[in-house]
Short mmCIF file of C-alpha atoms in Angstrom, two decimals:
data_model
loop_
_atom_site.label_atom_id
_atom_site.label_comp_id
_atom_site.label_asym_id
_atom_site.label_seq_id
_atom_site.Cartn_x
_atom_site.Cartn_y
_atom_site.Cartn_z
CA LEU A 1 97.30 -6.53 140.70
CA TRP A 2 96.98 -2.83 141.60
CA VAL A 3 100.68 -2.63 142.48
CA GLU A 4 101.62 -4.42 139.31
CA GLU A 5 99.39 -2.05 137.33
CA ARG A 6 100.92 1.01 139.03
CA MET A 7 104.51 -0.20 138.93
CA PRO A 8 105.14 0.91 135.28
CA MET A 9 103.84 4.31 136.19
CA ALA A 10 106.01 4.48 139.33
CA THR A 11 109.08 3.56 137.33
CA SER A 12 108.11 5.74 134.36
CA THR A 13 110.60 8.39 133.16
CA ASP A 14 107.81 10.55 131.81
CA HIS A 15 108.08 13.59 134.03
CA GLY A 16 105.85 15.91 132.05
CA HIS A 17 106.66 18.63 129.53
CA ASN A 18 105.36 21.67 131.34
CA LEU A 19 104.65 22.94 134.82
CA GLN A 20 101.00 21.89 134.88
CA THR A 21 101.65 18.28 133.84
CA VAL A 22 104.49 17.99 136.34
CA GLN A 23 102.30 19.34 139.12
CA LEU A 24 99.53 16.93 138.06
CA LEU A 25 101.95 13.96 138.02
CA ILE A 26 103.30 14.90 141.46
CA LYS A 27 99.81 15.15 142.86
CA LYS A 28 98.80 11.88 141.21
CA ASN A 29 101.99 10.10 142.34
CA GLN A 30 101.40 11.08 145.98
CA LYS A 31 97.67 10.40 145.82
CA GLU A 32 98.05 6.82 144.50
CA ILE A 33 100.11 5.58 147.46
CA GLN A 34 98.28 7.66 150.02
CA GLY A 35 94.94 6.42 148.66
CA HIS A 36 95.81 2.73 148.87
CA GLN A 37 97.81 2.84 152.11
CA PRO A 38 94.63 2.24 154.27
CA ARG A 39 93.67 -0.76 152.17
CA TYR A 40 97.16 -2.19 152.43
CA ASP A 41 97.10 -1.69 156.19
CA ASP A 42 93.68 -3.41 156.41
CA ILE A 43 94.88 -6.42 154.40
CA PHE A 44 98.05 -6.63 156.48
CA GLU A 45 96.06 -6.48 159.75
CA ARG A 46 93.51 -9.07 158.67
CA SER A 47 96.29 -11.33 157.48
CA GLN A 48 97.91 -11.11 160.89
CA HIS A 49 94.62 -12.22 162.52
CA VAL A 50 94.40 -15.19 160.20
CA LEU A 51 97.97 -16.11 160.86
CA ARG A 52 97.52 -15.85 164.64
CA ALA A 53 94.34 -17.98 164.48
CA GLY A 54 96.31 -20.85 162.97
CA SER A 55 94.19 -21.19 159.87
CA PRO A 56 95.00 -24.12 157.53
CA THR A 57 95.61 -21.51 154.81
CA ALA A 58 98.06 -19.60 156.95
CA GLU A 59 101.12 -20.62 154.99
CA PRO A 60 99.83 -19.58 151.57
CA ILE A 61 98.57 -16.38 153.12
CA ARG A 62 101.98 -15.74 154.66
CA GLN A 63 103.63 -16.23 151.29
CA ARG A 64 101.17 -13.97 149.56
CA LEU A 65 101.52 -11.38 152.31
CA THR A 66 105.32 -11.51 151.95
CA GLU A 67 104.97 -10.99 148.19
CA LEU A 68 102.55 -8.12 148.78
CA GLN A 69 104.89 -6.49 151.28
CA THR A 70 107.76 -6.82 148.85
CA LEU A 71 105.74 -5.29 146.01
CA TRP A 72 104.36 -2.59 148.29
CA ASP A 73 107.80 -1.66 149.53
CA GLN A 74 109.05 -1.67 145.94
CA ILE A 75 106.27 0.55 144.68
CA LYS A 76 106.70 2.88 147.61
CA LYS A 77 110.42 3.10 146.88
CA GLU A 78 109.79 3.64 143.19
CA THR A 79 107.12 6.17 144.04
CA GLU A 80 109.56 8.06 146.25
CA LYS A 81 112.17 7.92 143.52
CA ARG A 82 109.61 9.17 141.03
CA HIS A 83 108.59 11.87 143.47
CA SER A 84 112.23 12.94 143.68
CA ARG A 85 112.49 12.95 139.89
CA LEU A 86 109.21 14.82 139.58
CA SER A 87 110.41 17.36 142.16
CA GLU A 88 113.51 17.97 140.08
CA ALA A 89 111.34 18.22 137.00
CA HIS A 90 109.02 20.56 138.89
CA LEU A 91 111.95 22.84 139.75
CA ALA A 92 113.08 22.82 136.14
CA GLN A 93 109.58 23.39 134.77
CA GLN A 94 108.98 26.14 137.33
CA TYR A 95 112.19 27.76 136.13
CA TYR A 96 111.15 27.29 132.51
CA PHE A 97 107.75 28.76 133.29
CA ASP A 98 109.22 31.77 135.05
CA ALA A 99 111.77 32.18 132.27
CA ALA A 100 109.02 31.95 129.68
CA GLU A 101 107.00 34.60 131.51
CA ALA A 102 110.08 36.81 131.72
CA GLU A 103 110.80 36.29 128.04
CA ALA A 104 107.18 37.03 127.20
CA TRP A 105 107.19 40.21 129.25
CA MET A 106 110.50 41.38 127.77
CA SER A 107 109.37 40.48 124.26
CA GLU A 108 106.17 42.43 124.84
CA GLN A 109 108.15 45.48 126.00
CA GLU A 110 110.52 45.10 123.09
CA LEU A 111 107.63 44.88 120.66
CA TYR A 112 106.03 47.94 122.29
CA MET A 113 109.24 49.93 121.95
CA MET A 114 109.73 48.91 118.34
CA SER A 115 106.16 49.33 117.14
CA GLU A 116 104.99 52.49 118.98
CA GLU A 117 104.28 55.39 116.63
CA LYS A 118 106.85 58.15 116.67
CA ALA A 119 106.17 61.87 116.84
CA LYS A 120 107.59 63.11 113.56
CA VAL A 121 108.80 66.61 112.86
CA GLY A 122 108.36 66.04 109.14
CA GLY A 123 104.61 65.75 109.42
CA VAL A 124 104.39 68.88 111.52
CA GLN A 125 106.70 70.72 109.13
CA GLY A 126 104.37 69.82 106.30
CA VAL A 127 101.44 71.31 108.21
CA PHE A 128 103.62 74.30 109.07
CA GLN A 129 104.18 74.82 105.34
CA VAL A 130 100.43 74.91 104.87
CA ALA A 131 100.17 77.42 107.71
CA ASP A 132 102.96 79.47 106.10
CA ARG A 133 101.01 79.57 102.86
CA LEU A 134 97.99 80.72 104.80
CA VAL A 135 100.10 83.43 106.42
CA VAL A 136 101.21 84.62 103.00
CA SER A 137 97.68 84.36 101.70
CA CYS A 138 96.42 86.70 104.40
CA TYR A 139 97.85 89.54 102.33
CA ASP A 140 95.60 88.56 99.41
CA GLU A 141 92.36 90.54 99.53
CA THR A 142 90.50 87.58 98.01
CA PHE A 143 91.50 85.24 100.82
CA GLN A 144 89.68 85.90 104.06
CA PHE A 145 92.16 84.44 106.52
CA SER A 146 93.76 86.51 109.25
CA PHE A 147 97.45 86.59 110.02
CA MET A 148 96.70 85.89 113.68
CA ALA A 149 94.66 82.79 112.80
CA ALA A 150 97.49 81.40 110.70
CA GLU A 151 100.02 82.00 113.46
CA CYS A 152 97.67 80.38 115.99
CA LEU A 153 97.40 77.37 113.69
CA ARG A 154 101.19 77.08 113.56
CA LEU A 155 101.44 77.37 117.33
CA VAL A 156 98.66 74.85 118.11
CA LEU A 157 100.00 72.24 115.69
CA PHE A 158 103.53 72.64 116.98
CA VAL A 159 102.57 72.57 120.65
CA GLN A 160 100.42 69.47 120.17
CA ASP A 161 103.24 67.53 118.55
CA GLU A 162 105.79 68.76 121.07
CA GLN A 163 103.46 67.77 123.88
CA SER A 164 103.06 64.30 122.35
CA SER A 165 106.85 64.01 122.22
CA VAL A 166 107.09 65.00 125.88
CA ALA A 167 104.33 62.53 126.77
CA MET A 168 106.11 59.75 124.89
CA LEU A 169 109.37 60.57 126.65
CA LYS A 170 107.65 60.45 130.03
CA LYS A 171 105.97 57.14 129.17
CA HIS A 172 109.29 55.72 128.07
CA GLN A 173 110.93 56.85 131.28
CA ILE A 174 108.26 54.90 133.19
CA LEU A 175 108.82 51.91 130.92
CA GLU A 176 112.58 52.19 131.28
CA GLN A 177 112.20 52.25 135.06
CA ALA A 178 110.03 49.13 134.85
CA VAL A 179 112.74 47.42 132.79
CA GLU A 180 115.31 48.51 135.34
CA ASP A 181 113.15 47.18 138.17
CA TYR A 182 112.70 43.89 136.29
CA ALA A 183 116.39 43.23 136.87
CA ASP A 184 115.43 41.68 140.23
CA THR A 185 113.32 39.06 138.43
CA VAL A 186 116.13 38.30 135.99
CA HIS A 187 118.61 38.07 138.84
CA GLN A 188 116.27 35.69 140.69
CA LEU A 189 116.03 33.50 137.60
CA SER A 190 119.79 33.56 137.28
CA SER A 191 120.18 32.56 140.92
CA THR A 192 117.68 29.72 140.45
CA SER A 193 119.46 28.46 137.33
CA ARG A 194 122.84 28.57 139.07
CA GLY A 195 121.38 26.63 142.01
CA LEU A 196 119.95 23.94 139.72
CA VAL A 197 123.19 23.63 137.80
CA ALA A 198 125.21 23.48 141.02
CA ALA A 199 122.89 20.74 142.35
CA GLY A 200 123.59 18.68 139.24
CA HIS A 201 120.10 18.88 137.78
CA PRO A 202 119.65 16.57 134.80
CA ASP A 203 118.62 19.55 132.63
CA SER A 204 121.56 21.70 133.77
CA GLU A 205 122.80 22.25 130.24
CA ARG A 206 119.38 23.26 128.95
CA ILE A 207 118.74 25.44 132.00
CA GLY A 208 122.09 27.17 131.48
CA MET A 209 121.30 27.80 127.82
CA ARG A 210 117.85 29.07 128.70
CA GLN A 211 119.29 31.43 131.30
CA SER A 212 121.77 32.71 128.72
CA GLN A 213 118.84 33.45 126.42
CA VAL A 214 117.06 35.31 129.21
CA ASP A 215 120.16 37.33 130.05
CA LYS A 216 120.75 38.10 126.39
CA LEU A 217 117.12 39.11 125.90
CA TYR A 218 117.22 41.34 128.98
CA ALA A 219 120.48 42.96 127.88
CA GLY A 220 118.99 43.52 124.43
CA LEU A 221 115.87 45.01 126.01
CA LYS A 222 117.95 47.41 128.07
CA ASP A 223 119.96 48.38 125.00
CA LEU A 224 116.75 48.91 123.06
CA ALA A 225 115.30 51.00 125.89
CA GLU A 226 118.44 53.09 126.03
CA GLU A 227 118.48 53.48 122.26
CA ARG A 228 114.81 54.44 122.19
CA ARG A 229 115.32 56.88 125.04
CA GLY A 230 118.16 58.40 123.05
CA LYS A 231 115.95 58.73 119.99
CA LEU A 232 113.09 60.18 121.99
CA ASP A 233 115.48 62.57 123.68
CA GLU A 234 116.81 63.51 120.24
CA ARG A 235 113.26 64.05 119.05
CA PHE A 236 112.42 66.10 122.14
CA ARG A 237 115.53 68.24 121.73
CA LEU A 238 114.67 68.62 118.05
CA PHE A 239 111.25 69.93 119.02
CA GLN A 240 112.85 72.24 121.54
CA LEU A 241 115.16 73.55 118.82
CA ASN A 242 112.24 73.85 116.42
CA ARG A 243 110.28 75.85 118.96
CA GLU A 244 113.26 78.08 119.71
CA VAL A 245 113.89 78.65 116.01
CA ASP A 246 110.21 79.32 115.33
CA ASP A 247 109.89 81.72 118.28
CA LEU A 248 113.10 83.52 117.32
CA GLU A 249 112.10 83.81 113.67
CA GLN A 250 108.74 85.22 114.76
CA TRP A 251 110.57 87.68 117.05
CA ILE A 252 112.85 88.65 114.15
CA ALA A 253 109.83 89.13 111.88
CA GLU A 254 108.24 91.45 114.44
CA ARG A 255 111.49 93.42 114.69
CA GLU A 256 111.73 93.63 110.91
CA VAL A 257 108.40 95.45 110.86
CA VAL A 258 109.90 98.19 113.05
CA ALA A 259 113.28 98.20 111.29
CA GLY A 260 111.58 98.41 107.89
CA SER A 261 109.54 101.51 108.76
CA HIS A 262 109.69 104.36 106.25
CA GLU A 263 108.82 107.07 108.79
CA LEU A 264 111.51 109.78 108.48
CA GLY A 265 110.07 112.40 110.82
CA GLN A 266 108.08 115.54 110.18
CA ASP A 267 110.55 117.96 111.76
CA TYR A 268 113.74 118.11 113.80
CA GLU A 269 112.09 117.22 117.11
CA HIS A 270 110.19 114.33 115.54
CA VAL A 271 113.20 112.82 113.79
CA THR A 272 115.26 113.25 116.97
CA MET A 273 112.65 111.28 118.89
CA LEU A 274 112.54 108.61 116.16
CA GLN A 275 116.34 108.36 116.15
CA GLU A 276 116.58 108.02 119.92
CA ARG A 277 113.85 105.39 120.01
CA PHE A 278 115.37 103.46 117.13
CA ARG A 279 118.82 103.67 118.70
CA GLU A 280 117.40 102.08 121.85
CA PHE A 281 115.50 99.55 119.70
CA ALA A 282 118.69 98.65 117.81
CA ARG A 283 120.66 98.29 121.04
CA ASP A 284 118.04 96.04 122.65
CA THR A 285 117.60 94.04 119.45
CA GLY A 286 121.35 93.54 119.10
CA ASN A 287 121.87 92.47 122.70
CA ILE A 288 118.82 90.25 123.12
CA GLY A 289 118.79 88.90 119.58
CA GLN A 290 122.48 88.03 119.45
CA GLU A 291 122.23 86.19 122.75
CA ARG A 292 119.20 84.21 121.55
CA VAL A 293 120.73 83.46 118.14
CA ASP A 294 123.98 82.31 119.78
CA GLY A 295 121.97 80.06 122.11
CA VAL A 296 120.04 78.47 119.23
CA ASN A 297 123.24 78.05 117.17
CA LYS A 298 124.93 76.41 120.13
CA LEU A 299 122.02 73.99 120.61
CA ALA A 300 121.97 73.23 116.88
CA ASP A 301 125.73 72.63 116.80
CA GLU A 302 125.48 70.31 119.81
CA LEU A 303 122.79 68.25 118.09
CA ILE A 304 124.72 68.12 114.80
CA ASN A 305 128.01 67.24 116.51
CA ALA A 306 126.24 64.53 118.51
CA GLY A 307 125.25 62.87 115.23
CA HIS A 308 121.53 63.70 115.40
CA GLY A 309 119.47 61.80 112.85
CA ASP A 310 117.97 65.04 111.52
CA ALA A 311 121.28 66.88 111.27
CA ALA A 312 120.49 68.05 107.73
CA THR A 313 117.18 69.57 108.83
CA ILE A 314 118.85 71.17 111.84
CA ALA A 315 121.55 72.68 109.61
CA GLU A 316 118.84 74.03 107.31
CA TRP A 317 117.01 75.61 110.24
CA LYS A 318 120.25 77.10 111.52
CA ASP A 319 121.16 78.58 108.14
CA GLY A 320 117.67 80.01 107.71
CA LEU A 321 117.74 81.58 111.17
CA ASN A 322 121.20 83.10 110.68
CA GLU A 323 120.14 84.46 107.31
CA ALA A 324 117.04 86.05 108.83
CA TRP A 325 119.16 87.52 111.65
CA ALA A 326 121.68 88.91 109.16
CA ASP A 327 118.84 90.44 107.13
CA LEU A 328 117.46 92.07 110.28
CA LEU A 329 120.86 93.52 111.21
CA GLU A 330 121.28 94.85 107.67
CA LEU A 331 117.80 96.34 107.81
CA ILE A 332 118.61 97.98 111.15
CA ASP A 333 121.85 99.39 109.74
CA THR A 334 120.01 100.74 106.69
CA ARG A 335 117.30 102.28 108.88
CA THR A 336 119.98 103.83 111.10
CA GLN A 337 121.67 105.42 108.09
CA ILE A 338 118.36 106.69 106.69
CA LEU A 339 117.40 108.20 110.05
CA ALA A 340 120.88 109.75 110.34
CA ALA A 341 120.47 111.35 106.89
CA SER A 342 116.98 112.56 107.77
CA TYR A 343 118.33 113.88 111.07
CA GLU A 344 121.03 115.86 109.27
CA LEU A 345 118.51 117.32 106.83
CA HIS A 346 116.00 118.31 109.51
CA LYS A 347 118.81 119.57 111.73
CA PHE A 348 119.94 121.77 108.85
CA TYR A 349 116.40 123.13 108.48
CA HIS A 350 116.17 123.60 112.24
CA ASP A 351 119.57 125.27 112.50
CA ALA A 352 118.83 127.49 109.50
CA LYS A 353 115.55 128.59 111.04
CA GLU A 354 117.11 129.14 114.45
CA ILE A 355 120.10 131.05 113.06
CA LEU A 356 117.82 133.14 110.85
CA ASN A 357 115.63 134.01 113.84
CA ARG A 358 118.68 134.92 115.92
CA ILE A 359 120.03 137.11 113.11
CA LEU A 360 116.69 138.87 112.70
CA ASP A 361 116.40 139.23 116.47
CA LYS A 362 119.89 140.78 116.61
CA HIS A 363 118.96 143.06 113.75
CA LYS A 364 115.85 144.23 115.59
CA LYS A 365 117.86 144.84 118.73
CA LEU A 366 120.33 147.05 116.85
CA PRO A 367 119.49 150.56 118.25
CA GLU A 368 119.19 153.67 116.11
CA GLU A 369 120.15 156.14 118.86
CA LEU A 370 123.40 157.98 118.12
CA GLY A 371 123.84 159.79 121.42
CA ARG A 372 123.25 163.32 122.69
CA ASP A 373 126.81 164.14 123.63
CA GLN A 374 130.33 162.80 123.59
CA ASN A 375 129.89 160.68 126.70
CA THR A 376 126.72 158.93 125.50
CA VAL A 377 128.34 158.33 122.11
CA GLU A 378 131.32 156.69 123.76
CA THR A 379 128.96 154.54 125.82
CA LEU A 380 127.06 153.55 122.68
CA GLN A 381 130.33 152.74 120.93
CA ARG A 382 131.33 150.40 123.74
CA MET A 383 127.93 148.76 123.58
CA HIS A 384 128.24 148.38 119.82
CA THR A 385 131.68 146.81 120.18
CA THR A 386 130.13 144.27 122.55
CA PHE A 387 127.31 143.70 120.05
CA GLU A 388 129.78 143.07 117.23
CA HIS A 389 131.67 140.63 119.43
CA ASP A 390 128.43 138.79 120.20
CA ILE A 391 127.49 138.32 116.57
CA GLN A 392 130.88 136.75 115.82
CA ALA A 393 129.48 133.51 117.32
CA LEU A 394 126.65 133.80 114.84
CA GLY A 395 129.24 134.08 112.11
CA THR A 396 130.74 130.74 113.14
CA GLN A 397 127.28 129.16 113.00
CA VAL A 398 126.61 130.71 109.59
CA ARG A 399 129.87 129.28 108.21
CA GLN A 400 129.01 125.84 109.67
CA LEU A 401 125.59 126.10 108.06
CA GLN A 402 127.23 126.85 104.71
CA GLU A 403 129.44 123.75 105.05
CA ASP A 404 126.40 121.63 105.94
CA ALA A 405 124.51 123.05 102.96
CA VAL A 406 127.35 122.15 100.57
CA ARG A 407 127.47 118.58 101.96
CA LEU A 408 123.70 118.11 101.83
CA GLN A 409 123.39 119.55 98.31
CA SER A 410 125.84 116.91 97.12
CA ALA A 411 123.68 114.21 98.72
CA TYR A 412 120.28 115.43 97.52
CA ALA A 413 118.85 116.52 94.20
CA GLY A 414 115.69 118.07 92.88
CA ASP A 415 113.30 119.87 95.18
CA LYS A 416 115.22 119.06 98.36
CA ALA A 417 118.45 120.45 96.92
CA ASP A 418 116.59 123.63 95.87
CA ASP A 419 115.02 123.90 99.32
CA ILE A 420 118.44 123.52 100.98
CA GLN A 421 119.85 126.25 98.75
CA LYS A 422 116.86 128.48 99.47
CA ARG A 423 117.23 128.08 103.25
CA GLU A 424 120.94 128.79 102.99
CA GLY A 425 120.27 131.88 100.85
CA GLU A 426 117.78 133.26 103.38
CA VAL A 427 120.29 132.93 106.17
CA LEU A 428 123.17 134.42 104.16
CA GLU A 429 121.02 137.35 103.05
CA ALA A 430 119.92 138.06 106.62
CA TRP A 431 123.51 137.72 107.82
CA LYS A 432 124.74 140.10 105.14
CA ASN A 433 122.08 142.65 106.10
CA LEU A 434 123.01 142.33 109.77
CA LEU A 435 126.70 142.86 109.05
CA GLU A 436 125.93 145.87 106.86
CA ALA A 437 123.64 147.31 109.54
CA ALA A 438 126.28 146.77 112.22
CA GLU A 439 128.96 148.35 110.04
CA GLY A 440 126.67 151.28 109.20
CA ARG A 441 125.92 151.88 112.84
CA ARG A 442 129.60 151.68 113.73
CA VAL A 443 130.40 154.30 111.05
CA LYS A 444 127.55 156.52 112.24
CA LEU A 445 128.74 156.28 115.80
CA VAL A 446 132.25 157.25 114.69
CA ASP A 447 130.83 160.16 112.68
CA THR A 448 128.72 161.21 115.63
CA ALA A 449 131.72 161.05 117.93
CA ASP A 450 133.73 163.14 115.46
CA LYS A 451 130.84 165.62 115.19
CA PHE A 452 130.61 166.05 118.95
CA ARG A 453 134.39 166.28 119.18
CA PHE A 454 134.38 168.97 116.47
CA PHE A 455 131.70 171.02 118.15
CA SER A 456 133.43 170.56 121.49
CA MET A 457 136.64 171.90 119.99
CA VAL A 458 134.73 174.79 118.37
CA ARG A 459 133.03 175.61 121.65
CA ASP A 460 136.27 175.51 123.57
CA LEU A 461 138.03 177.71 120.99
CA MET A 462 135.13 180.17 120.88
CA LEU A 463 135.07 180.49 124.64
CA TRP A 464 138.82 181.01 124.67
CA MET A 465 138.65 183.65 121.91
CA GLU A 466 135.86 185.48 123.72
CA ASP A 467 137.95 185.47 126.87
CA VAL A 468 140.97 186.82 124.96
CA ILE A 469 138.91 189.53 123.25
CA ARG A 470 137.41 190.61 126.56
CA LEU A 471 140.87 190.64 128.06
CA ILE A 472 142.19 192.86 125.21
CA GLU A 473 139.23 195.20 125.30
CA ALA A 474 139.46 195.52 129.06
CA GLN A 475 142.98 196.93 128.91
CA GLU A 476 143.27 200.64 129.88
CA LYS A 477 145.03 203.16 127.68
CA PRO A 478 148.60 203.83 128.80
CA ARG A 479 149.30 207.13 130.53
CA ASP A 480 153.04 206.99 130.68
CA VAL A 481 156.03 205.03 129.44
CA SER A 482 155.92 202.45 132.19
CA SER A 483 152.25 201.68 131.61
CA VAL A 484 152.99 201.38 127.88
CA GLU A 485 155.75 198.91 128.60
CA LEU A 486 153.46 196.95 130.95
CA LEU A 487 150.69 196.91 128.37
CA MET A 488 153.13 195.74 125.68
CA ASN A 489 154.31 192.94 127.91
CA ASN A 490 150.73 191.82 128.56
CA HIS A 491 149.99 192.01 124.88
CA GLN A 492 153.05 189.93 124.10
CA GLY A 493 151.77 187.30 126.57
CA ILE A 494 148.38 187.26 124.83
CA LYS A 495 150.13 186.98 121.44
CA ALA A 496 152.16 184.05 122.73
CA GLU A 497 149.02 182.32 123.98
CA ILE A 498 147.34 182.87 120.60
CA ASP A 499 150.32 181.36 118.84
CA ALA A 500 150.20 178.43 121.23
CA ARG A 501 146.57 177.81 120.31
CA ASN A 502 147.35 177.73 116.60
CA ASP A 503 147.61 173.90 116.54
CA SER A 504 144.19 173.58 118.16
CA PHE A 505 142.73 175.87 115.52
CA THR A 506 144.41 173.85 112.79
CA ALA A 507 143.14 170.52 114.22
CA CYS A 508 139.63 171.91 114.51
CA ILE A 509 139.65 173.27 110.98
CA GLU A 510 141.07 170.01 109.54
CA LEU A 511 138.47 167.93 111.40
CA GLY A 512 135.68 170.13 110.05
CA LYS A 513 137.01 169.87 106.52
CA ALA A 514 137.32 166.08 106.89
CA LEU A 515 133.70 165.85 108.02
CA LEU A 516 132.57 167.87 105.03
CA ALA A 517 134.82 165.91 102.67
CA ARG A 518 133.31 162.54 103.68
CA LYS A 519 129.83 163.99 103.40
CA HIS A 520 129.00 163.67 107.07
CA TYR A 521 125.32 163.23 107.78
CA SER A 522 125.52 166.50 109.81
CA SER A 523 127.39 168.50 107.16
CA GLU A 524 124.92 171.38 107.41
CA GLU A 525 125.51 171.67 111.15
CA VAL A 526 129.24 171.69 110.54
CA ARG A 527 128.90 174.37 107.92
CA THR A 528 126.76 176.52 110.23
CA ALA A 529 129.34 176.46 113.00
CA PRO A 530 130.13 179.86 114.69
CA PRO A 531 131.11 182.49 112.04
CA SER A 532 134.73 182.85 113.01
CA VAL A 533 135.29 179.11 112.65
CA CYS A 534 133.27 178.99 109.43
CA TYR A 535 135.46 181.80 108.12
CA LEU A 536 138.49 179.76 108.92
CA LEU A 537 136.88 176.72 107.20
#
């Protein structure tokens, strides 16, 4: 009865619909036979005793025992067949279970990748706009919010969102590595499915289809992971670009404060210092700024050319940055021109003052001494010639100053033009006075030289005449004809010498008349020359 009751179960084709039921059926299938095997052995042994004892019921017992053995062998065979079928079902259900777990895990990762919140630039940009309004508002006296606080707000908001993007990228890299590592599980499932199909498993077709689903799901997961990594990388690079643009715009704004200064210098030294510093500032700004702007433009172009999802925003950032950079360069150029104009004006004032001081200094150094004799006068004349040669360099500077004044007066009007004309007039007046003083001294030195030459000629002629007169007066009276002839010869020699001196007398007289005619400053001394010469004059 037990065998007959269990026979339908042993021949049943119900192999379970999941791993648990299959495992339960396998356990139950093995347990049924193993549980009743001792009872079967006991019945078989007791039947053998009865048969050996020669009991009158031996024949019916033998028949029943034969039937029992047949049924037992049949149920054992059916149980073994069922065990084989259940084992196959177990392999299939184990595969299905593992495939289901793999699908669940991959679906979970796929859902995580698709549903995780993204770090958005748009939200941060909106907050940045608020911060920008706060920055502008800091100039309003009614709004008590500092510029530094607004900038800190921009920085903190930006850094937080950039950090979240970096954190998401790192998390995704871990997830992507887990997906990559899960390839071993998928490969194991594939190997199991191929083994079942190759062994001719009854569910080979279903197993093959299920494995195709797993492979397709895994390939889709990898594609999704790659796509998400690309988007996160895009987002990260966008934040990098945003930070670079923001930092560079802040750097440009700081430079604009310097380039927009209205300080023109208080004097020549001050404007020279300002110009040198600004020249260095412009050089550093041009070199550093152009390199940074080129780098940001290159990064922006790479993102746009790569088909970035926020290409329009990137292009807007790029245009805004380039516009700010162009404005800064224009501001630097304007400041350079303004400083150059201020430098020219202050240099004119400085040069005018320096030239005026040099002219006045030369004027003070112009001596009044005219000499005590001919030699000292000649020495003074040589010194004055050197002096006149020295001031010729001043003349070149004065002419350059005049040219600068004409150019500056055409560029300025009002008080500055009047001041330029006044400074030029002071220099020209001082230069005119110096030239007149130099010319006057040169004339005086010439007159003095002529005076000493005249008196030297007078002195020489007077000494000569005195010698001649003494010579004539010293002659003895002749006592005879020969002494008269000798005396006449001597007198003829004296007469010849006097005639020879006639040109010297004429030159002396003409020089004296010339001195009196040009109203020499020593006319009285000329007039009071020795009487004989005055008589001749």
